C-alpha cells in the first residue's frame, strides 16, 4: 500500500531515498482508529504528530453553548500540528470522520527528522503554509461569500484536494461528510445547507447525496463559487 504522507511530501520537495526511508520508518506502525474518535482534545497536553494515512479527520472547537465549529478537514497524507508541541495545551480538538489509519510520530523523532533532513523540513513547512492558505480561504468564505458561494467553494476545494491525492479522477467521488458536519464547517444550520444544496442541484452545477459528490458542470460550479485554486499551491515545489 502506498504511503500517502510520503507521496504528498514528494510532490512538495525532491526527497532522497534516505529521506523516504526515514519517513517510512517513522510511520511504520499505524493504528486503525474508529470513526468519530478524538485523536486529541482541546486542553490536552500536545503529544506526537498525527499522520492520516487513510480515512478522513477534522479539526473542531466546541463553543460554550455546545455548538461546534469545524475548522478543517484532513484527508489521507495530511499531518497534524507540526509545532503544536511548543504550546502548553491544545486549543482545538482533532477527530476522525471515518475509520482511519493513523500513524503517530514521537515529537523527539519528528524534531530529529526536521533537523537532519532539509528536504523533508522544507516539504513539511510548505505543507503547513498550504494549510494556512486554506484557512484563510475559509475565513474569507465565512466573512464575505454568500451562502451558495460558500458551499460551492468548499465543494470545489474538497474535490480538487481529493483529485490531487488520487482519491478520484472522475466528476463523482465519495465524500464521507454528513450534512451536519458540512453545516458545522460552513457556519450554517443543516436546514439552511439543505436549501443551498437543493439550489446548486437545480442550477445543474452539482449534486450531493448518499455520501457522494457529483460535479455535473465544473465551469458553472467554479463560476458560482468564484473559485481560484491558487491558495492550494499545486504547482509549488521546493528543491
XYZ file of N, CA and C in Angstrom:
717
model
N 0.849 -1.198 0.000
C 0.000 0.000 0.000
C 0.885 1.248 0.000
N 0.565 2.209 -0.858
C 1.338 3.443 -0.934
C 1.174 4.249 0.348
N 2.242 4.897 0.758
C 2.211 5.778 1.917
C 1.855 7.176 1.407
N 0.616 7.596 1.621
C 0.145 8.860 1.052
C 0.850 10.063 1.660
N 1.326 9.929 2.884
C 2.066 11.011 3.521
C 3.379 11.255 2.778
N 4.095 10.187 2.486
C 5.348 10.319 1.751
C 5.086 10.830 0.337
N 4.042 10.302 -0.304
C 3.721 10.746 -1.660
C 3.398 12.234 -1.693
N 2.694 12.714 -0.668
C 2.374 14.146 -0.601
C 3.643 14.982 -0.480
N 4.543 14.585 0.413
C 5.768 15.356 0.603
C 6.659 15.306 -0.638
N 6.630 14.192 -1.361
C 7.415 14.087 -2.600
C 6.899 15.031 -3.677
N 5.614 15.396 -3.598
C 5.089 16.387 -4.544
C 5.531 17.804 -4.179
N 5.985 17.995 -2.959
C 6.373 19.323 -2.494
C 7.877 19.542 -2.473
N 8.648 18.460 -2.514
C 10.114 18.579 -2.487
C 10.736 17.335 -3.095
N 11.971 17.465 -3.513
C 12.713 16.326 -4.033
C 13.358 15.598 -2.866
N 12.799 14.441 -2.513
C 13.302 13.682 -1.371
C 14.270 12.610 -1.834
N 15.338 12.433 -1.059
C 16.298 11.373 -1.353
C 15.737 10.032 -0.888
N 16.397 8.957 -1.300
C 15.973 7.634 -0.828
C 16.079 7.540 0.692
N 17.096 8.165 1.266
C 17.263 8.151 2.720
C 16.130 8.928 3.407
N 15.712 10.033 2.790
C 14.581 10.796 3.329
C 13.324 9.936 3.359
N 13.063 9.263 2.247
C 11.876 8.410 2.145
C 11.945 7.283 3.168
N 13.122 6.684 3.311
C 13.281 5.593 4.279
C 13.006 6.076 5.703
N 13.495 7.275 6.035
C 13.287 7.810 7.384
C 11.806 8.050 7.654
N 11.092 8.558 6.661
C 9.661 8.798 6.828
C 8.893 7.488 6.904
N 9.331 6.496 6.121
C 8.676 5.186 6.152
C 8.821 4.536 7.522
N 10.020 4.644 8.098
C 10.247 4.083 9.429
C 9.395 4.817 10.467
N 9.316 6.145 10.347
C 8.580 6.948 11.329
C 7.083 6.651 11.313
N 6.562 6.185 10.173
C 5.115 5.932 10.051
C 4.820 4.444 9.869
N 5.737 3.594 10.303
C 5.655 2.159 10.003
C 4.655 1.397 10.861
N 4.200 1.985 11.957
C 3.305 1.237 12.858
C 2.010 2.008 13.100
N 1.239 2.253 12.045
C -0.022 2.981 12.223
C -1.064 2.108 12.915
N -2.075 2.764 13.451
C -3.177 2.064 14.088
C -4.494 2.477 13.443
N -5.439 1.554 13.408
C -6.763 1.858 12.898
C -7.584 2.497 14.015
N -8.157 3.656 13.718
C -8.979 4.387 14.681
C -10.400 4.437 14.142
N -11.354 4.097 14.971
C -12.756 4.087 14.547
C -13.228 5.497 14.216
N -14.312 5.590 13.471
C -14.900 6.886 13.123
C -15.384 7.610 14.376
N -15.314 8.933 14.311
C -15.818 9.821 15.364
C -15.119 9.597 16.703
N -13.817 9.342 16.634
C -12.996 9.221 17.842
C -12.016 10.398 17.887
N -11.899 11.019 19.045
C -10.944 12.112 19.200
C -9.527 11.566 19.246
N -8.660 12.115 18.412
C -7.236 11.803 18.497
C -6.597 12.598 19.629
N -7.087 13.816 19.809
C -6.636 14.675 20.897
C -7.714 15.723 21.114
N -7.844 16.210 22.344
C -8.913 17.144 22.679
C -8.359 18.487 23.128
N -9.186 19.500 22.947
C -8.825 20.831 23.423
C -8.505 20.758 24.920
N -7.403 21.378 25.307
C -6.982 21.358 26.695
C -5.964 20.277 27.006
N -5.849 19.257 26.119
C -4.857 18.197 26.327
C -3.445 18.742 26.121
N -2.485 18.095 26.758
C -1.089 18.401 26.504
C -0.725 17.869 25.122
N -0.161 18.693 24.233
C 0.214 18.197 22.904
C 1.179 17.023 23.000
N 0.979 16.059 22.136
C 1.825 14.870 22.141
C 2.519 14.678 20.810
N 2.382 13.494 20.208
C 3.074 13.214 18.948
C 2.404 13.910 17.768
N 3.072 13.864 16.632
C 2.497 14.345 15.376
C 1.624 13.216 14.806
N 0.373 13.531 14.516
C -0.532 12.551 13.921
C -0.447 12.639 12.404
N -0.368 11.489 11.749
C -0.335 11.424 10.288
C -1.512 10.571 9.827
N -2.360 11.152 9.007
C -3.520 10.435 8.479
C -3.090 9.706 7.205
N -2.988 8.396 7.277
C -2.565 7.617 6.108
C -3.760 7.189 5.260
N -4.862 6.882 5.904
C -6.097 6.545 5.206
C -7.257 7.094 6.021
N -8.345 7.458 5.324
C -9.510 7.980 6.016
C -9.499 9.499 6.131
N -10.526 10.030 6.770
C -10.693 11.482 6.923
C -10.768 11.840 8.400
N -10.337 13.059 8.712
C -10.439 13.585 10.071
C -10.792 15.065 9.983
N -11.049 15.672 11.116
C -11.349 17.106 11.122
C -10.829 17.752 12.394
N -10.551 19.029 12.299
C -10.267 19.860 13.462
C -11.565 20.554 13.857
N -11.790 20.736 15.150
C -13.026 21.411 15.556
C -12.868 22.056 16.924
N -13.786 22.996 17.208
C -13.904 23.605 18.520
C -15.360 23.516 18.977
N -15.540 23.318 20.268
C -16.869 23.351 20.861
C -17.027 24.676 21.595
N -18.089 25.423 21.263
C -18.329 26.706 21.899
C -19.011 26.505 23.251
N -18.997 27.523 24.112
C -19.625 27.388 25.430
C -21.103 26.981 25.373
N -21.798 27.358 24.302
C -23.219 26.991 24.196
C -23.420 25.587 23.620
N -22.317 24.863 23.383
C -22.413 23.486 22.918
C -22.363 23.315 21.414
N -22.399 24.406 20.650
C -22.323 24.281 19.200
C -20.882 24.011 18.779
N -20.738 23.449 17.584
C -19.431 23.030 17.082
C -19.067 23.821 15.829
N -17.821 24.221 15.748
C -17.287 24.805 14.525
C -16.184 23.908 14.001
N -16.370 23.364 12.808
C -15.321 22.586 12.158
C -14.344 23.559 11.514
N -13.060 23.373 11.786
C -12.021 24.306 11.362
C -11.263 23.844 10.128
N -11.240 22.536 9.891
C -10.503 21.997 8.741
C -10.859 20.535 8.564
N -10.780 20.078 7.315
C -10.906 18.659 7.009
C -9.535 18.130 6.614
N -9.198 16.953 7.113
C -7.920 16.327 6.786
C -8.158 15.047 6.009
N -7.406 14.887 4.931
C -7.509 13.754 4.029
C -6.261 12.883 4.163
N -6.252 11.717 3.506
C -5.061 10.870 3.541
C -3.811 11.631 3.097
N -2.749 11.502 3.886
C -1.497 12.192 3.587
C -1.268 13.420 4.440
N -2.326 13.912 5.096
C -2.186 15.109 5.922
C -1.613 14.758 7.291
N -0.872 15.705 7.874
C -0.383 15.520 9.238
C -0.845 16.694 10.084
N -0.814 16.491 11.385
C -1.408 17.454 12.300
C -0.354 18.058 13.217
N -0.335 19.368 13.292
C 0.321 20.074 14.395
C 1.816 19.834 14.479
N 2.510 20.308 13.451
C 3.957 20.144 13.392
C 4.658 20.810 14.573
N 4.161 21.987 14.963
C 4.841 22.735 16.024
C 3.964 22.952 17.255
N 2.844 22.234 17.351
C 1.935 22.453 18.480
C 2.594 22.091 19.806
N 3.655 21.274 19.757
C 4.349 20.881 20.973
C 4.981 22.061 21.703
N 5.112 23.202 21.015
C 5.654 24.392 21.667
C 4.651 25.001 22.635
N 3.370 24.627 22.511
C 2.330 25.179 23.375
C 2.093 24.272 24.578
N 1.502 24.855 25.607
C 1.241 24.092 26.835
C 0.049 23.165 26.692
N -0.930 23.550 25.860
C -2.119 22.721 25.698
C -2.762 22.969 24.348
N -3.565 22.010 23.914
C -4.267 22.124 22.631
C -5.345 23.206 22.712
N -5.485 23.985 21.631
C -6.536 24.997 21.602
C -7.713 24.569 20.724
N -7.672 23.317 20.240
C -8.788 22.749 19.477
C -8.667 21.232 19.555
N -9.663 20.537 19.037
C -9.672 19.071 19.054
C -9.530 18.529 17.643
N -9.088 17.282 17.545
C -8.968 16.593 16.260
C -9.702 15.265 16.383
N -10.592 15.000 15.433
C -11.425 13.797 15.494
C -11.464 13.109 14.134
N -11.500 11.788 14.144
C -11.677 11.057 12.892
C -13.109 11.244 12.401
N -13.271 11.377 11.115
C -14.605 11.440 10.495
C -15.036 10.043 10.070
N -14.108 9.312 9.488
C -14.328 7.921 9.091
C -13.351 7.054 9.885
N -13.481 5.762 9.742
C -12.414 4.898 10.231
C -11.130 5.313 9.530
N -10.061 5.425 10.290
C -8.831 5.989 9.723
C -7.613 5.193 10.162
N -6.619 5.176 9.294
C -5.320 4.587 9.612
C -4.407 5.738 9.990
N -4.006 5.777 11.256
C -3.287 6.932 11.795
C -1.932 6.498 12.349
N -0.872 7.137 11.857
C 0.468 6.922 12.414
C 0.781 8.057 13.374
N 1.548 7.760 14.392
C 1.989 8.794 15.326
C 3.508 8.833 15.316
N 4.041 10.036 15.174
C 5.486 10.231 15.177
C 5.860 10.961 16.454
N 6.670 10.331 17.260
C 7.112 10.924 18.518
C 7.740 12.289 18.265
N 7.486 13.225 19.165
C 7.952 14.597 18.975
C 9.477 14.659 18.821
N 10.200 13.903 19.607
C 11.671 13.902 19.513
C 12.107 13.369 18.149
N 11.460 12.309 17.674
C 11.795 11.748 16.369
C 11.476 12.735 15.254
N 10.320 13.418 15.369
C 9.947 14.387 14.346
C 10.950 15.535 14.311
N 11.338 16.025 15.472
C 12.315 17.120 15.521
C 13.643 16.689 14.902
N 14.053 15.447 15.145
C 15.313 14.954 14.588
C 15.246 14.876 13.068
N 14.113 14.423 12.536
C 13.943 14.349 11.084
C 14.036 15.741 10.472
N 13.364 16.705 11.088
C 13.370 18.068 10.559
C 14.751 18.694 10.649
N 15.469 18.390 11.714
C 16.811 18.962 11.896
C 17.823 18.356 10.919
N 17.687 17.071 10.639
C 18.703 16.355 9.873
C 18.390 16.252 8.388
N 17.144 16.491 8.013
C 16.735 16.255 6.624
C 16.081 17.518 6.058
N 16.898 18.312 5.401
C 16.481 19.631 4.922
C 15.297 19.546 3.957
N 15.319 18.583 3.046
C 14.243 18.482 2.060
C 12.912 18.126 2.729
N 12.966 17.241 3.703
C 11.744 16.886 4.429
C 11.213 18.101 5.186
N 12.097 18.850 5.827
C 11.689 20.033 6.577
C 11.019 21.043 5.651
N 11.601 21.272 4.462
C 11.003 22.227 3.525
C 9.638 21.762 3.065
N 9.516 20.470 2.776
C 8.216 19.942 2.347
C 7.176 20.078 3.444
N 7.561 19.794 4.691
C 6.631 19.906 5.807
C 6.206 21.352 6.025
N 7.153 22.268 5.934
C 6.821 23.677 6.110
C 5.912 24.163 4.987
N 6.172 23.719 3.768
C 5.329 24.111 2.642
C 3.915 23.564 2.816
N 3.818 22.340 3.300
C 2.515 21.753 3.572
C 1.756 22.581 4.601
N 2.482 23.039 5.613
C 1.856 23.850 6.646
C 1.402 25.196 6.072
N 2.180 25.767 5.173
C 1.794 27.030 4.539
C 0.528 26.857 3.704
N 0.406 25.724 3.026
C -0.810 25.449 2.246
C -2.008 25.314 3.177
N -1.813 24.657 4.324
C -2.894 24.557 5.313
C -3.329 25.946 5.779
N -2.361 26.833 5.997
C -2.679 28.182 6.429
C -3.403 28.956 5.330
N -3.010 28.720 4.069
C -3.709 29.349 2.958
C -5.146 28.876 2.871
N -5.359 27.582 3.133
C -6.711 27.030 3.129
C -7.547 27.656 4.237
N -6.948 27.857 5.399
C -7.671 28.501 6.487
C -8.061 29.926 6.119
N -7.167 30.635 5.433
C -7.502 31.999 5.010
C -8.668 31.991 4.030
N -8.704 30.988 3.153
C -9.813 30.881 2.209
C -11.125 30.622 2.951
N -11.067 29.791 3.994
C -12.270 29.516 4.792
C -12.734 30.781 5.513
N -11.802 31.551 6.070
C -12.170 32.796 6.755
C -12.831 33.758 5.780
N -12.279 33.841 4.571
C -12.867 34.701 3.541
C -14.286 34.252 3.219
N -14.480 32.955 3.106
C -15.824 32.429 2.821
C -16.803 32.803 3.925
N -16.389 32.582 5.173
C -17.279 32.849 6.298
C -17.628 34.329 6.401
N -16.667 35.188 6.038
C -16.887 36.617 6.211
C -17.528 37.306 5.043
N -17.271 36.845 3.804
C -17.666 37.646 2.645
C -18.453 36.897 1.573
N -18.430 35.581 1.559
C -19.145 34.880 0.494
C -20.579 34.599 0.896
N -21.484 34.730 -0.073
C -22.883 34.371 0.160
C -22.974 32.863 0.390
N -24.085 32.418 0.936
C -24.227 31.004 1.305
C -23.958 30.070 0.136
N -24.534 30.357 -1.023
C -24.374 29.453 -2.161
C -22.929 29.479 -2.651
N -22.285 30.640 -2.588
C -20.873 30.739 -2.968
C -20.000 29.952 -1.993
N -20.322 30.037 -0.709
C -19.552 29.363 0.336
C -19.592 27.851 0.158
N -20.791 27.322 -0.086
C -20.929 25.877 -0.271
C -20.215 25.435 -1.536
N -20.427 26.169 -2.631
C -19.795 25.812 -3.894
C -18.275 25.855 -3.778
N -17.757 26.837 -3.048
C -16.316 26.973 -2.884
C -15.731 25.778 -2.129
N -16.402 25.357 -1.063
C -15.915 24.204 -0.310
C -15.959 22.934 -1.147
N -17.007 22.762 -1.945
C -17.097 21.565 -2.789
C -15.975 21.545 -3.818
N -15.673 22.712 -4.402
C -14.553 22.793 -5.346
C -13.250 22.413 -4.659
N -13.044 22.947 -3.467
C -11.802 22.680 -2.735
C -11.656 21.196 -2.404
N -12.718 20.594 -1.862
C -12.632 19.193 -1.454
C -12.420 18.282 -2.658
N -13.102 18.588 -3.762
C -12.914 17.776 -4.967
C -11.481 17.884 -5.477
N -10.958 19.100 -5.529
C -9.610 19.291 -6.065
C -8.568 18.642 -5.168
N -8.735 18.781 -3.868
C -7.794 18.130 -2.941
C -7.845 16.606 -3.104
N -9.050 16.064 -3.234
C -9.185 14.613 -3.401
C -8.542 14.158 -4.708
N -8.733 14.920 -5.778
C -8.143 14.556 -7.070
C -6.621 14.636 -7.013
N -6.107 15.633 -6.288
C -4.655 15.812 -6.199
C -3.958 14.621 -5.554
N -4.641 13.936 -4.639
C -4.008 12.814 -3.945
C -4.460 11.466 -4.502
N -5.165 11.498 -5.629
C -5.529 10.258 -6.299
C -6.746 9.554 -5.748
N -7.578 10.260 -4.961
C -8.803 9.635 -4.474
C -9.856 9.527 -5.562
N -9.721 10.354 -6.589
C -10.674 10.308 -7.690
C -10.052 10.904 -8.942
N -10.533 10.469 -10.076
C -10.194 11.111 -11.349
C -11.472 11.387 -12.128
N -12.599 11.182 -11.464
C -13.908 11.323 -12.104
C -14.651 12.523 -11.522
N -15.715 12.988 -12.213
C -16.520 14.093 -11.662
C -17.254 13.708 -10.382
N -17.355 12.401 -10.103
C -18.047 11.944 -8.901
C -17.048 11.256 -7.976
N -17.145 11.557 -6.669
C -16.275 10.867 -5.724
C -16.964 10.770 -4.373
N -16.502 9.813 -3.580
C -17.074 9.593 -2.257
C -16.669 10.732 -1.332
N -17.660 11.379 -0.765
C -17.430 12.474 0.172
C -18.068 12.073 1.496
N -17.290 11.519 2.414
C -17.860 10.925 3.629
C -18.172 11.954 4.709
N -18.808 13.057 4.321
C -19.106 14.140 5.249
C -20.616 14.319 5.321
N -21.175 14.164 6.495
C -22.615 14.341 6.673
C -22.992 15.808 6.478
N -24.266 16.057 6.220
C -24.723 17.440 6.091
C -24.536 18.190 7.402
N -24.654 17.499 8.540
C -24.423 18.156 9.822
C -22.974 18.614 9.944
N -22.043 17.756 9.531
C -20.626 18.107 9.594
C -20.310 19.256 8.644
N -20.861 19.193 7.442
C -20.653 20.279 6.483
C -21.245 21.588 6.995
N -22.417 21.505 7.605
C -23.049 22.710 8.155
C -22.170 23.323 9.230
N -21.562 22.481 10.066
C -20.685 22.987 11.119
C -19.412 23.598 10.546
N -18.995 23.163 9.374
C -17.821 23.748 8.720
C -18.162 25.064 8.035
N -19.407 25.183 7.580
C -19.814 26.333 6.775
C -20.512 27.420 7.584
N -20.719 27.178 8.878
C -21.395 28.165 9.709
C -22.863 28.308 9.374
N -23.507 27.203 9.017
C -24.922 27.207 8.646
C -25.682 26.208 9.506
N -26.998 26.335 9.507
C -27.820 25.281 10.080
C -27.978 24.189 9.023
N -28.209 22.943 9.434
C -28.443 21.882 8.445
C -29.609 22.187 7.511
N -30.629 22.837 8.019
C -31.797 23.179 7.183
C -31.394 24.165 6.098
N -30.630 25.196 6.479
C -30.166 26.178 5.501
C -29.266 25.517 4.468
N -28.348 24.672 4.928
C -27.453 23.975 3.998
C -28.248 23.119 3.019
N -29.263 22.446 3.499
C -30.075 21.614 2.621
C -30.713 22.437 1.518
N -31.186 23.639 1.855
C -31.784 24.519 0.835
C -30.744 24.949 -0.188
N -29.533 25.267 0.284
C -28.472 25.698 -0.634
C -28.080 24.551 -1.560
N -27.962 23.341 -1.024
C -27.631 22.181 -1.853
C -28.707 21.928 -2.907
N -29.953 22.151 -2.530
C -31.040 21.995 -3.498
C -30.895 23.017 -4.620
N -30.555 24.260 -4.278
C -30.378 25.295 -5.300
C -29.215 24.967 -6.231
N -28.134 24.417 -5.680
C -26.999 24.030 -6.515
C -27.375 22.872 -7.435
N -28.196 21.963 -6.923
C -28.655 20.850 -7.763
C -29.551 21.357 -8.891
N -30.471 22.250 -8.560
C -31.387 22.783 -9.572
C -30.659 23.640 -10.602
N -29.533 24.229 -10.201
C -28.752 25.045 -11.140
C -28.022 24.189 -12.166
N -27.930 22.875 -11.883
C -27.217 21.985 -12.786
C -25.722 21.950 -12.553
N -25.265 22.501 -11.406
C -23.820 22.555 -11.141
C -23.313 21.286 -10.469
N -24.050 20.766 -9.473
C -23.574 19.625 -8.687
C -24.739 19.005 -7.924
N -24.499 17.818 -7.434
C -25.457 17.189 -6.534
C -24.693 16.417 -5.476
N -25.200 16.465 -4.250
C -24.575 15.770 -3.126
C -25.634 14.893 -2.474
N -25.392 13.587 -2.501
C -26.352 12.683 -1.883
C -25.684 11.351 -1.559
N -26.154 10.742 -0.462
C -25.673 9.429 -0.033
C -24.146 9.355 0.038
N -23.524 10.404 0.570
C -22.076 10.393 0.740
C -21.291 10.491 -0.538
N -21.900 11.015 -1.591
C -21.216 11.116 -2.877
C -21.449 12.492 -3.477
N -20.367 13.121 -3.937
C -20.453 14.414 -4.617
C -20.285 14.187 -6.110
N -21.240 14.669 -6.886
C -21.166 14.610 -8.342
C -21.146 16.036 -8.873
N -20.045 16.404 -9.509
C -19.944 17.723 -10.139
C -20.437 17.580 -11.571
N -21.599 18.121 -11.833
C -22.244 17.979 -13.133
C -21.655 18.956 -14.142
N -21.489 20.197 -13.729
C -20.963 21.241 -14.606
C -19.843 21.969 -13.862
N -18.578 21.524 -14.030
C -17.468 22.139 -13.289
C -17.353 23.642 -13.507
N -17.547 24.088 -14.756
C -17.440 25.511 -15.048
C -18.454 26.329 -14.290
N -19.674 25.824 -14.235
C -20.726 26.549 -13.519
C -20.445 26.584 -12.031
N -19.979 25.454 -11.462
C -19.691 25.418 -10.027
C -18.562 26.383 -9.681
N -17.515 26.411 -10.505
C -16.404 27.336 -10.287
C -16.883 28.779 -10.380
N -17.770 29.046 -11.332
C -18.291 30.405 -11.504
C -19.122 30.828 -10.297
N -19.980 29.952 -9.818
C -20.802 30.271 -8.646
C -19.917 30.551 -7.441
N -18.881 29.724 -7.276
C -18.001 29.847 -6.110
C -17.041 31.023 -6.215
N -16.756 31.463 -7.448
C -15.674 32.412 -7.635
C -14.355 31.772 -7.231
N -14.214 30.491 -7.598
C -13.110 29.674 -7.080
C -11.819 29.922 -7.838
N -10.753 30.165 -7.084
C -9.395 30.289 -7.625
C -8.521 29.370 -6.792
N -7.925 28.375 -7.424
C -7.189 27.344 -6.701
C -5.812 27.788 -6.238
N -5.442 29.051 -6.427
C -4.057 29.452 -6.149
C -3.658 29.185 -4.699
N -4.608 29.228 -3.749
C -4.244 29.043 -2.348
C -3.845 27.606 -2.026
N -4.142 26.674 -2.937
C -3.719 25.283 -2.731
C -2.307 25.031 -3.256
N -1.770 25.971 -4.017
C -0.377 25.949 -4.459
C 0.029 24.596 -5.046
N -0.764 24.108 -5.987
C -0.495 22.778 -6.543
C 0.795 22.747 -7.339
N 1.226 23.905 -7.845
C 2.424 23.903 -8.692
C 3.695 24.219 -7.893
N 3.526 24.411 -6.592
C 4.671 24.736 -5.740
C 5.553 23.501 -5.542
N 6.845 23.691 -5.663
C 7.772 22.570 -5.432
C 9.111 23.130 -4.975
N 9.621 22.576 -3.920
C 10.919 23.022 -3.387
C 12.035 22.137 -3.923
N 13.235 22.678 -3.948
C 14.405 21.910 -4.360
C 14.856 21.014 -3.231
